[in-house]
Short mmCIF file of C-alpha atoms and ligand atoms in Angstrom, two decimals:
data_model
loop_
_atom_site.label_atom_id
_atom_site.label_comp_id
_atom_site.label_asym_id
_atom_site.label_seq_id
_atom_site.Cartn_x
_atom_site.Cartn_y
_atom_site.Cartn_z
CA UNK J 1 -81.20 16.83 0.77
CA UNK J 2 -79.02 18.82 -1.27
CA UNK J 3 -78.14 21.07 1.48
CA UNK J 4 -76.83 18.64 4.16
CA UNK J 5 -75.48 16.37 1.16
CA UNK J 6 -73.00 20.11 0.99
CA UNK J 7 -72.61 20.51 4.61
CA UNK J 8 -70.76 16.87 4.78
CA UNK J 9 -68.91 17.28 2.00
CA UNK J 10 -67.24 20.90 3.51
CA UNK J 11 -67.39 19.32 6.83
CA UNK J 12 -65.39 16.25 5.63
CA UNK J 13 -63.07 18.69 3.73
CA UNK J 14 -62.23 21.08 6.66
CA UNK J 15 -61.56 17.17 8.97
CA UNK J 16 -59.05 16.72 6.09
CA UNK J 17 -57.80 20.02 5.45
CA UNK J 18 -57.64 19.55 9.23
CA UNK J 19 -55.52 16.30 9.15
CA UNK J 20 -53.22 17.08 6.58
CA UNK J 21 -52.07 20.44 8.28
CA UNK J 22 -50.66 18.22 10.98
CA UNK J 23 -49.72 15.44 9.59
CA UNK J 24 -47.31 17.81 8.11
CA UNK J 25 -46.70 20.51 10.93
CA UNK J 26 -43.84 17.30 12.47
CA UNK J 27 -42.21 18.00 15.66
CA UNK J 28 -39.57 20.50 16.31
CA UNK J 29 -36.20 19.20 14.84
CA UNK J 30 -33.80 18.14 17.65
CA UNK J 31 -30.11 16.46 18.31
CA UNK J 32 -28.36 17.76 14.55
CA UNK J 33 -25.61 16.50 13.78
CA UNK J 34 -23.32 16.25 10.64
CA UNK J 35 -21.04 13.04 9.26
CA UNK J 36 -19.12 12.55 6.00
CA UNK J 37 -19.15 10.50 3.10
CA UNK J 38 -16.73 9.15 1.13
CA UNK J 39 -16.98 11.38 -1.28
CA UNK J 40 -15.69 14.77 -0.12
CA UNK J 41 -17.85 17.05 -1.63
CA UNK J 42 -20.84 15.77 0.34
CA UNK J 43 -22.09 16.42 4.09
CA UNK J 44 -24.72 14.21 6.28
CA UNK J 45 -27.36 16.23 8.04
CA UNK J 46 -29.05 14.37 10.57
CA UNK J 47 -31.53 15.35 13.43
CA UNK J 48 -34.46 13.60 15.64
CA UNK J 49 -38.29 14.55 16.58
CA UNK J 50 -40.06 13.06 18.90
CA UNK J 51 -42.51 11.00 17.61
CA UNK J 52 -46.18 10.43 19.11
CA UNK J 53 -45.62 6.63 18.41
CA UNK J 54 -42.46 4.37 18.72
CA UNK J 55 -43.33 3.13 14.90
CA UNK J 56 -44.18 6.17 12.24
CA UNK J 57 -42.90 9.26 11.82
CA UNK J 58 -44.82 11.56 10.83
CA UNK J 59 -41.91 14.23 10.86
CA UNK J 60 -41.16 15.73 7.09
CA UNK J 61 -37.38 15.49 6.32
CA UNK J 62 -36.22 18.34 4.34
CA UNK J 63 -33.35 20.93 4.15
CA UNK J 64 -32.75 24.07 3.14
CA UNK J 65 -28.93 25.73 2.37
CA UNK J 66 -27.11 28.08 0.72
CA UNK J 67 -23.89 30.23 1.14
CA UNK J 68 -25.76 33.24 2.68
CA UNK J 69 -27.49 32.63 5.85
CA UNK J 70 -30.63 35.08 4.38
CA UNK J 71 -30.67 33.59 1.77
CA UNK J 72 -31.29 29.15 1.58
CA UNK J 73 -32.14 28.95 -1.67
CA UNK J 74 -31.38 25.16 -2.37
CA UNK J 75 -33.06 22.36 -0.82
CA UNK J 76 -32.79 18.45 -0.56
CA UNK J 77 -35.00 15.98 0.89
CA UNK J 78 -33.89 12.67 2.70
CA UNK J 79 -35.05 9.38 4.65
CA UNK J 80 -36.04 8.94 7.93
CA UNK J 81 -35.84 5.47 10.54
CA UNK J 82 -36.96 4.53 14.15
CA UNK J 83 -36.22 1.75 16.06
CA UNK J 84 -38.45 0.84 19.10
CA UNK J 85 -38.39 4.47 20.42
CA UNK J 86 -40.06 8.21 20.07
CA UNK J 87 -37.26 9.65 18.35
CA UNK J 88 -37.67 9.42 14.78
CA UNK J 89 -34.15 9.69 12.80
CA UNK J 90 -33.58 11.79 9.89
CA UNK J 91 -30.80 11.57 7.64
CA UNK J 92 -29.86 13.96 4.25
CA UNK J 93 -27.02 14.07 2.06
CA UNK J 94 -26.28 17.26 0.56
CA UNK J 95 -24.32 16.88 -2.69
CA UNK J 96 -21.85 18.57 -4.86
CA UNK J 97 -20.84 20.98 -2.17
CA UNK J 98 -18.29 23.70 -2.76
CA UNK J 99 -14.72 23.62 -0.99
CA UNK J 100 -13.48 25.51 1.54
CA UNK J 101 -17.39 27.30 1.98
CA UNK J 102 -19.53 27.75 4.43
CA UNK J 103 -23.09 26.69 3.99
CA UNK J 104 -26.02 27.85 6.23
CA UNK J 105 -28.23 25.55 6.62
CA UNK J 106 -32.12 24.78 8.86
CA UNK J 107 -33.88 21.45 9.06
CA UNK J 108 -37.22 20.14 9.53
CA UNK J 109 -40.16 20.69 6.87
CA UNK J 110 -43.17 22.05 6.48
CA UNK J 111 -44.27 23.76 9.67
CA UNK J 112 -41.38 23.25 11.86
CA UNK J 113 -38.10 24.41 11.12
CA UNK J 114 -34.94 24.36 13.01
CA UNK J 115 -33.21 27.88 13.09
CA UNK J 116 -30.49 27.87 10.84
CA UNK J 117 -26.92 26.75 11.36
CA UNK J 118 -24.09 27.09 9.35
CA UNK J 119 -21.03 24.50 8.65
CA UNK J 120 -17.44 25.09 6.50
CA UNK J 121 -16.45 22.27 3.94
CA UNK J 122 -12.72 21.77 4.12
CA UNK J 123 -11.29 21.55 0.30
CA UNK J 124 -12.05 19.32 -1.87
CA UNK J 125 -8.95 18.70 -3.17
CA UNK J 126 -7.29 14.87 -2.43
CA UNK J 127 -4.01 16.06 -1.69
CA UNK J 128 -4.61 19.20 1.23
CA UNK J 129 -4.00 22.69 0.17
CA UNK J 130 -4.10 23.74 3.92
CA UNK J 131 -3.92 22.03 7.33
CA UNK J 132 -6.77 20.40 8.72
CA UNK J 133 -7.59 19.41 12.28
CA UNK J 134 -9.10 16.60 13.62
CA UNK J 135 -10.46 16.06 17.02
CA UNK J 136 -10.23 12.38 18.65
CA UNK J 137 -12.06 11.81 21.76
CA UNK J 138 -13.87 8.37 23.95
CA UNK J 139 -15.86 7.58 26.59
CA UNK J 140 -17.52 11.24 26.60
CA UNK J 141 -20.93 10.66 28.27
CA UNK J 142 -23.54 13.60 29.93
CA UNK J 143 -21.43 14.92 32.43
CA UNK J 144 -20.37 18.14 33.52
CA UNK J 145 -16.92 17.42 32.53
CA UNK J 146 -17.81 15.94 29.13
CA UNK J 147 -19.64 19.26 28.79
CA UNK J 148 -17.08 21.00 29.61
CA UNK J 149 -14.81 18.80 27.08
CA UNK J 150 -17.70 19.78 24.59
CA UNK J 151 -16.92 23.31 24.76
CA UNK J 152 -13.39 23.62 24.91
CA UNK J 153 -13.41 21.45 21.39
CA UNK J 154 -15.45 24.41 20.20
CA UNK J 155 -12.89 26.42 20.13
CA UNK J 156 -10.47 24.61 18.73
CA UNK J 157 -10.91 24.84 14.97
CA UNK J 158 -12.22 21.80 14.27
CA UNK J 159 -12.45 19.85 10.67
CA UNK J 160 -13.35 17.35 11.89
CA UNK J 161 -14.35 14.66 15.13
CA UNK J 162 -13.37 11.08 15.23
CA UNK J 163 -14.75 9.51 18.53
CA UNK J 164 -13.64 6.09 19.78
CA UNK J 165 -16.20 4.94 21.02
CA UNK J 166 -18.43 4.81 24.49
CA UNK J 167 -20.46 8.00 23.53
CA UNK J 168 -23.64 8.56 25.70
CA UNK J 169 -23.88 5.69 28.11
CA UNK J 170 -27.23 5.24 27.46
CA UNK J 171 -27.09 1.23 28.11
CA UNK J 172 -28.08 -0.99 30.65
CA UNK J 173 -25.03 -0.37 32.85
CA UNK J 174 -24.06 2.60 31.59
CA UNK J 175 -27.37 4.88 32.02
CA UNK J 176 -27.70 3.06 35.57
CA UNK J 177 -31.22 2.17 34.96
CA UNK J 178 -30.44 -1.37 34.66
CA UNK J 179 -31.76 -1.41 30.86
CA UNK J 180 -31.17 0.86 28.26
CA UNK J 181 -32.62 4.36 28.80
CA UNK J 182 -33.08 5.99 25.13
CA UNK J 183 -33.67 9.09 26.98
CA UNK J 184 -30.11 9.52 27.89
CA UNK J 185 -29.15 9.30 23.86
CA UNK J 186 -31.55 12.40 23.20
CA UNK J 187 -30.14 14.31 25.80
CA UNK J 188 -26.57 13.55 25.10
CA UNK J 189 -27.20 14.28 21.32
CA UNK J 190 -28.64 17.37 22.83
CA UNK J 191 -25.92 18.33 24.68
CA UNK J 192 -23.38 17.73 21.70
CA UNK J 193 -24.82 19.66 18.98
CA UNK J 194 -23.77 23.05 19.41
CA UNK J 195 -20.43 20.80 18.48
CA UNK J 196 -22.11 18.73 15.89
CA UNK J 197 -24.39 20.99 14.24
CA UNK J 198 -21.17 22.69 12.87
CA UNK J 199 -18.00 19.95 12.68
CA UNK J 200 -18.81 16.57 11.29
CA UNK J 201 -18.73 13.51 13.84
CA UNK J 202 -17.55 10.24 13.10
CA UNK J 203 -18.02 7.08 15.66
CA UNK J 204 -16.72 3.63 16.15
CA UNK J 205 -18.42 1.67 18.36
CA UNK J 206 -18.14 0.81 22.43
CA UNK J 207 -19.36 -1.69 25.03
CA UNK J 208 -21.58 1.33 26.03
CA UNK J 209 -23.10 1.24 22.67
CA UNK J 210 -24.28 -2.43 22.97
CA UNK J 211 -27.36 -2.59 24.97
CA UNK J 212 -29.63 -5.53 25.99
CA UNK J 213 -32.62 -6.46 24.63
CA UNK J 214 -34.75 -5.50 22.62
CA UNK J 215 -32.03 -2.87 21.32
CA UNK J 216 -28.71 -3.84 20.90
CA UNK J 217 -26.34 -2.01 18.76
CA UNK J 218 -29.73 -0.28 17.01
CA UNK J 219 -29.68 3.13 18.25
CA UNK J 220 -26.15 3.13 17.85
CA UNK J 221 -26.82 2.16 14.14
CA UNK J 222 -29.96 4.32 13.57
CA UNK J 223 -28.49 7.27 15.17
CA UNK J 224 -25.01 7.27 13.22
CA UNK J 225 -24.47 7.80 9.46
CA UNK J 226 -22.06 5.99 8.23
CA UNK J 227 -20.05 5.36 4.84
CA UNK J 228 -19.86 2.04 3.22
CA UNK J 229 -22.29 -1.28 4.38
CA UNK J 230 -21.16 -1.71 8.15
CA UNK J 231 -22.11 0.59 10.74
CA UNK J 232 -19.42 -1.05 12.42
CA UNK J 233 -16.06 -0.86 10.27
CA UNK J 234 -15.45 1.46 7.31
CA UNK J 235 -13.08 4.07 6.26
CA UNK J 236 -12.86 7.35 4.38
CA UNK J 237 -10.70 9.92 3.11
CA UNK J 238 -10.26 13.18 4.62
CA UNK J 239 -7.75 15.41 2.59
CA UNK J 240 -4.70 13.36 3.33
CA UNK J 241 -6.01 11.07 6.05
CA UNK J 242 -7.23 7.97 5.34
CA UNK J 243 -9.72 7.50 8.25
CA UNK J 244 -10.28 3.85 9.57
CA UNK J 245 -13.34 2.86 12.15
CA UNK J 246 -13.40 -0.89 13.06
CA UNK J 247 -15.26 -2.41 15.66
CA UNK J 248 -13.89 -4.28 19.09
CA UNK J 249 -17.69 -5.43 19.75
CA UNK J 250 -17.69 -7.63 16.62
CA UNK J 251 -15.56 -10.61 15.46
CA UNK J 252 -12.40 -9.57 14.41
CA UNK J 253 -10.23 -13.05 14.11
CA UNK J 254 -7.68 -13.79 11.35
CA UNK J 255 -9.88 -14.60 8.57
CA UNK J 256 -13.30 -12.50 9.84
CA UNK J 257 -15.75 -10.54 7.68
CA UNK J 258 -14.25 -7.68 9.59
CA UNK J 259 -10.90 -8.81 9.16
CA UNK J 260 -10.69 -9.37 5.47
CA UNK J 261 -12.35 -6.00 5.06
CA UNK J 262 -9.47 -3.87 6.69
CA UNK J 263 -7.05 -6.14 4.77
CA UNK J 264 -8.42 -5.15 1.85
CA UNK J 265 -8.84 -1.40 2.42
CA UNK J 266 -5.13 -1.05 4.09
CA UNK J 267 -3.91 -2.53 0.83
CA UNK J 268 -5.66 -0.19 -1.29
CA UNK J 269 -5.07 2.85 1.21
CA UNK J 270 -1.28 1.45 1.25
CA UNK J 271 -1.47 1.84 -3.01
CA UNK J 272 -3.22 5.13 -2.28
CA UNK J 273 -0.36 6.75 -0.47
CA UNK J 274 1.42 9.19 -2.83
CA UNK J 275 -1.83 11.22 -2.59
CA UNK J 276 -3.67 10.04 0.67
CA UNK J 277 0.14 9.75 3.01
CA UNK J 278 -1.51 9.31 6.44
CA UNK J 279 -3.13 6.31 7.74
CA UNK J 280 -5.04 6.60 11.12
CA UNK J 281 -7.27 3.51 12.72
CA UNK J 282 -9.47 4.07 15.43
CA UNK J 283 -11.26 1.86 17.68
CA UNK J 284 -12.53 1.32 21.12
CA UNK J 285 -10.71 -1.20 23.19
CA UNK J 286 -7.01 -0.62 23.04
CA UNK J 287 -4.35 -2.76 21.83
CA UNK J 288 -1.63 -0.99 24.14
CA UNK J 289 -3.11 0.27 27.69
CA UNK J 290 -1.41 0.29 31.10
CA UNK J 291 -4.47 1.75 32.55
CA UNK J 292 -7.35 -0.44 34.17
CA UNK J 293 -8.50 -2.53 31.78
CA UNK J 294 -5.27 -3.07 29.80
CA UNK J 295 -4.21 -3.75 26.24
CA UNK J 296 -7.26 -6.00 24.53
CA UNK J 297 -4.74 -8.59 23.66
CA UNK J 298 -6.54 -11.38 21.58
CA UNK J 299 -7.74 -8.20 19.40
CA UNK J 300 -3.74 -7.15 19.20
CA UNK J 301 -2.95 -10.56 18.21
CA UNK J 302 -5.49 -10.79 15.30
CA UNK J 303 -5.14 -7.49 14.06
CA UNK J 304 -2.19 -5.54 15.36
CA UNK J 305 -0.19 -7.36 12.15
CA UNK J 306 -1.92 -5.77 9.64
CA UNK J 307 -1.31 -2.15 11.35
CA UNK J 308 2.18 -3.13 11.01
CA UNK J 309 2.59 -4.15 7.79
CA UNK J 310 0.46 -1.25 6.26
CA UNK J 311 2.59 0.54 8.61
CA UNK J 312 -0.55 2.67 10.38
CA UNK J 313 0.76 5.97 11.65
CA UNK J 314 -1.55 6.35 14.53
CA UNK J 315 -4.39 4.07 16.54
CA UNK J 316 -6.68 5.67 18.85
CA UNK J 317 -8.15 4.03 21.15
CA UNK J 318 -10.22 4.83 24.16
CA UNK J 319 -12.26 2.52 26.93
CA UNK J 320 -9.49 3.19 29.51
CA UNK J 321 -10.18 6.40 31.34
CA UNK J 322 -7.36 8.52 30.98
CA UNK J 323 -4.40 9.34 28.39
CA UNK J 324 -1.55 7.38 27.41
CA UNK J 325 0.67 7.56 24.01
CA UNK J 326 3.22 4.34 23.15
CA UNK J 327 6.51 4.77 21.63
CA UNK J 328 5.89 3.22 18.03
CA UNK J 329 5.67 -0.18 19.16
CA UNK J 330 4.69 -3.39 17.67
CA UNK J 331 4.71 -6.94 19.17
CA UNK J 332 5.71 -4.51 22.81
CA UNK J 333 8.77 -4.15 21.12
CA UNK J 334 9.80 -0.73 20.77
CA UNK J 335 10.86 0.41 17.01
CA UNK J 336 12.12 3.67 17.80
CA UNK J 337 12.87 5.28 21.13
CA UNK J 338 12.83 8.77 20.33
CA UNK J 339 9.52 11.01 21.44
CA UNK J 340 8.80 12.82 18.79
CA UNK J 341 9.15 16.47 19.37
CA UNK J 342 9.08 19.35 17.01
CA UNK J 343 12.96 19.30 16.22
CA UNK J 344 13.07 15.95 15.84
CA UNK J 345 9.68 14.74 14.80
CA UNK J 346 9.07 10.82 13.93
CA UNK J 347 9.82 9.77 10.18
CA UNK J 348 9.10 6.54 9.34
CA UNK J 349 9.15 5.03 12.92
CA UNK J 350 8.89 1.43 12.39
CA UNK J 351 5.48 0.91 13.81
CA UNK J 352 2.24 2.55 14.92
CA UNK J 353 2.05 5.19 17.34
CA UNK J 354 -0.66 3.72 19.82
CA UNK J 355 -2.97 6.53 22.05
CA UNK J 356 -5.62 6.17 24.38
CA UNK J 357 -7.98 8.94 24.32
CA UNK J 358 -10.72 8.04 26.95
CA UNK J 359 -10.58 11.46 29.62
CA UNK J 360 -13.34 12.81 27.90
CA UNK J 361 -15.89 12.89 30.56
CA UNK J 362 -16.31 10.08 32.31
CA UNK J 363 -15.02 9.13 35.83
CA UNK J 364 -11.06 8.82 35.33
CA UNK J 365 -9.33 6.03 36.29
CA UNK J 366 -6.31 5.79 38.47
CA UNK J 367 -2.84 3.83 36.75
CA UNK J 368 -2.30 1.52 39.63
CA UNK J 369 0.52 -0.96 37.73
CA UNK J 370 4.12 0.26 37.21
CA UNK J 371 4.24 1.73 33.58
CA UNK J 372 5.34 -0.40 30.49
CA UNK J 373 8.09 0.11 28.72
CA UNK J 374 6.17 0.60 25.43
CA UNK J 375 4.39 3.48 26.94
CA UNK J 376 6.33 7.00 26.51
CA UNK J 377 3.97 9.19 28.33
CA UNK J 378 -0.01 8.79 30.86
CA UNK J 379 -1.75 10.80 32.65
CA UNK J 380 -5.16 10.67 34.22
CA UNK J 381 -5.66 13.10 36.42
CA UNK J 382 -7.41 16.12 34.27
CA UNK J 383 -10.65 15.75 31.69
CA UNK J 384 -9.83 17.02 28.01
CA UNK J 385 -9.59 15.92 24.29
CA UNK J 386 -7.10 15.12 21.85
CA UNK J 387 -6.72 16.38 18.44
CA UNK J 388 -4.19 16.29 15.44
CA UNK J 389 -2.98 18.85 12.96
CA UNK J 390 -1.75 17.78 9.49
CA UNK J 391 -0.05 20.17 7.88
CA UNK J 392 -0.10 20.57 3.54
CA UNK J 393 3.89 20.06 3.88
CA UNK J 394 3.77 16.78 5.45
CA UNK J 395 3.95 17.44 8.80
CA UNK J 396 1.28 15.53 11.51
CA UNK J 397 1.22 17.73 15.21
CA UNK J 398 -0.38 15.37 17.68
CA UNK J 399 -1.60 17.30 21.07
CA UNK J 400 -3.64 16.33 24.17
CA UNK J 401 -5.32 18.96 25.79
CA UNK J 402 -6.67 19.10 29.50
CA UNK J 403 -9.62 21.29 30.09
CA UNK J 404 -7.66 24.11 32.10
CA UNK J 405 -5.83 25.01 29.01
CA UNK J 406 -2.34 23.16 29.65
CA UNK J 407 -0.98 20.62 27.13
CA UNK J 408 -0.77 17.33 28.35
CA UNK J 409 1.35 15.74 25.25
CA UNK J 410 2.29 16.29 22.07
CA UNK J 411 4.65 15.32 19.41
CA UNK J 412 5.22 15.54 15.87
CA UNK J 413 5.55 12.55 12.65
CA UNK J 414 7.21 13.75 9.56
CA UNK J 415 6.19 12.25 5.79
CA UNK J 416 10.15 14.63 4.78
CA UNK J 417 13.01 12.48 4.57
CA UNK J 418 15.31 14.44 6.78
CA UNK J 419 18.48 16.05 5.11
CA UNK J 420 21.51 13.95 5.50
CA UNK J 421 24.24 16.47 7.59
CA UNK J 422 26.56 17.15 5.13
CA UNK J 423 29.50 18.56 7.70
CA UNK J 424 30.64 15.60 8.15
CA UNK J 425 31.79 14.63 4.28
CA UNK J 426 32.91 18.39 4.12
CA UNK J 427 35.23 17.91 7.33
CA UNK J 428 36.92 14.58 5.97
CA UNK J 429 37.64 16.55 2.80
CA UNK J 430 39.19 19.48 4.39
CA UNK J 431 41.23 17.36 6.57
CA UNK J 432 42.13 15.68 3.39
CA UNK J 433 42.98 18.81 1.56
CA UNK J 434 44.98 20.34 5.00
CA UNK J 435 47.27 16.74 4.65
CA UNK J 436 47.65 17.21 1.17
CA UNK J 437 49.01 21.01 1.63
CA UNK J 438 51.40 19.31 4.29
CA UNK J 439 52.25 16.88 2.58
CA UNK J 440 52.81 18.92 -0.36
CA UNK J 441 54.93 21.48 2.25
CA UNK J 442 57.04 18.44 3.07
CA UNK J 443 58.01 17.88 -0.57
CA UNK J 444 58.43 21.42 -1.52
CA UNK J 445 61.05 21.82 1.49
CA UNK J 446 62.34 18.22 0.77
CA UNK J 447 63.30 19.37 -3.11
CA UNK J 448 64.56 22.74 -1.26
CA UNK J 449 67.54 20.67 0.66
CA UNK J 450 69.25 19.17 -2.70
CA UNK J 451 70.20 22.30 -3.75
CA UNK J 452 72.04 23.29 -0.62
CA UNK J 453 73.67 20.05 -0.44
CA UNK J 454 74.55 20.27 -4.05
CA UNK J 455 76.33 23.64 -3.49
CA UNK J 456 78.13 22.68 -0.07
CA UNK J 457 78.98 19.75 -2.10
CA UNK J 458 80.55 22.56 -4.86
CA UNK J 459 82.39 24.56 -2.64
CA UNK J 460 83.58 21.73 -0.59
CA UNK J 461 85.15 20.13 -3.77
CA UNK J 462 86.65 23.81 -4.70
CA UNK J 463 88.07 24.15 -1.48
CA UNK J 464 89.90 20.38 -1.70
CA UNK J 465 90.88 21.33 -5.42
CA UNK J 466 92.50 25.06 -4.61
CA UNK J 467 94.13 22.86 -1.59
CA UNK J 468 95.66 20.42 -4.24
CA UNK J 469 97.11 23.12 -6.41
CA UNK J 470 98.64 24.94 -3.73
CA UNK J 471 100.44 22.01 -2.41
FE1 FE2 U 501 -15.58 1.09 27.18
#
């Protein structure tokens, strides 16, 4: 009795023993990708496993890091979410991170770990003690080209990578399955984290990301970290940029949740400005497009007045398939004709700079109407990405890059007052001074005649007088 009462009990141990070794093995960590907070000494790690069931995870969620890729010898734990699908999502926030370091880091848990990446924090400081870059891309998608797009940003030095929206086309229409295929997110988040797994990513939502039922905007939301309590709108700081993400899926009228929100945060980014200069919004639908679908007018006329009284350096838009930059432009009216280039960059133009980023990958569209005059420069012939350069003297480089290589665009905004020419005050006053010597030469050989007439005036009366004595 004893006996078997022993053999159960180690039999029912090793079943357990059993169960717990892989309930905590998980599944091989997949799709990482990094995001920022708003605080800038933080990074998001986030990665999916596939799950046996569409409801638990049974995936641990842990990280290791440190500064020497032998050596991760800090660790932080984190939450995980699914939503009607395998792919379970993890998400962990690594705090109080160094400036201007690189961390190497692996995800995963007990029993599976990723192999170990590595990303580089950019400082920490609010105003920049070096330039930063930041990559701005839409409508990217799983083809070759957006692969191709992919790996050209790669080399590019990279802080950071805003994307406008329309990211894997996983929807109904998009994915071509007539419903939303979740399959096609996992294999673009696949495809995009040799990218991602290094340089953070930061999203704003596209028609592509709205899906039909049961799903919706919920992989787009489980997916994506980010800051603040909309997945939809919110803003950070990086260095000098003050980053803006609103939505053109969700009500944005005079007056909205959405509206009031980027009131509020353009005021406070406005009072911000000594230390945080550079305001950039980004969105999908564009509020200035000559391309096929055009400018999303009723979202210019709700919102395009707060860009322009917070005066917004740039908007970046995307959903057209192609590039096209504005002159700074508000209303279509056009508040400063110049273009921007290195000698004479852009200071204080008027109004934002509007661009249309959406050549990422997808098929391009052709610009069949004649071009507005609000738009300075469009092409859509070649598949590339778009990214800016601020400099730590106040300089912003914009540049759009095709994938051969070639720059498509660029020009330059200044935050430096330009010098006033001084030749011209310097001119009047020499002129001045050159009258004044002439004039002075006039009177000198004016007060040199009196003395000649005086003495012609002597002799003549000598001569008269001798003449008078002698008669
Ligand atoms: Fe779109």
């Amino acid at each position: 009795m004893y006996a078997k009462h022993l053999i159960c009990t180690v039999v029912i141990g090793f079943i357990g023993i059993f169960l717990i070794t892989i309930g905590a093995s998980g599944a091989e960590p997949e799709q990482i990708h990094l995001a920022v907070t708003e605080t800038q000494n933080e990074m998001v790690v986030q990665w999916g496993t596939e799950e046996d069931t569409q409801v638990s995870c049974n995936s641990p969620t842990e990280i290791e890091y440190g500064t020497e890729s032998d050596s991760l010898d800090m660790s932080q734990s984190g939450t995980n979410e699914m939503y009607d699908w395998t792919t379970c999502i993890h998400t962990v926030i690594l705090p109080e991170l160094e400036g201007d370091t690189t961390y190497y880091y692996r995800v995963g848990g007990t029993g599976e770990w990723s192999d170990v990446y590595s990303f580089t924090t950019h400082s920490t400081l609010l105003i920049a003690d070096n330039d930063i870059r930041i990559g701005a891309i839409a409508d990217h998608g799983t083809s070759s080209n957006a692969e191709e797009t992919t790996e050209n940003m790669l080399n590019a030095d990279l802080d950071l990578v805003i994307h406008a929206g329309d990211i894997s086309y996983a929807d109904d229409i998009g994915s071509g399955n007539g419903v939303g295929d979740q399959r096609v997110w996992d294999e673009y988040q696949n495809q995009i984290e040799v990218l991602a797994s290094q340089i953070p990513h930061m999203y704003a939502p596209g028609n592509h990301e709205e899906e039909g039922e049961p799903h919706g905007f919920e992989p787009y939301e489980t997916r994506f970290y980010s800051p603040g309590s909309s997945s939809f709108w919110y803003s950070f700081n990086f260095e000098g940029v003050h980053i803006i993400s609103l939505s053109t899926e969700h009500n944005y009228d005079v007056g909205s949740t959405q509206y009031s929100w980027l009131e509020n945060d353009l005021e406070a980014a406005q009072d911000n400005r000594e230390e945080v200069p550079w305001i950039v919004v980004f969105a999908h639908k564009p509020m200035y497009s000559s391309n096929n679908h055009g400018s999303e007018t009723e979202f210019r006329d709700a919102m395009e007045e707060l860009l322009y009284r917070y005066q917004v350096d740039l908007a970046i838009w995307g959903h057209d398939h192609g590039y096209e930059r504005s002159y700074p432009v508000y209303q279509e009216e056009i508040y400063s004709d110049m273009t921007g280039t290195e000698e004479e960059p852009y200071y204080q133009p008027g109004a934002t700079i509007h661009i249309v980023v959406g050549m990422a990958g997808r098929s391009l569209y052709d610009f069949e109407d004649p071009q507005p005059e609000w738009s300075y420069y469009r092409e859509a012939s070649d598949y590339g990405y778009t990214y800016f350069t601020v400099t730590n003297d106040g300089l912003l480089h914009y540049e759009y890059l095709r994938n051969d290589g070639t720059v498509g665009d660029d020009f330059w905004i200044t935050k430096n007052e330009p010098e006033e020419e001084p030749e011209v005050v310097i001119d009047e006053e020499e002129n001045n001074n050159e009258n004044l010597t002439d004039e002075s030469n006039n009177v000198s050989k004016e007060n040199e005649i009196p003395p000649i007439g005086m003495l012609t005036t002597i002799i003549t009366i000598l001569i008269v007088s001798s003449a008078r004595k002698r008669s």
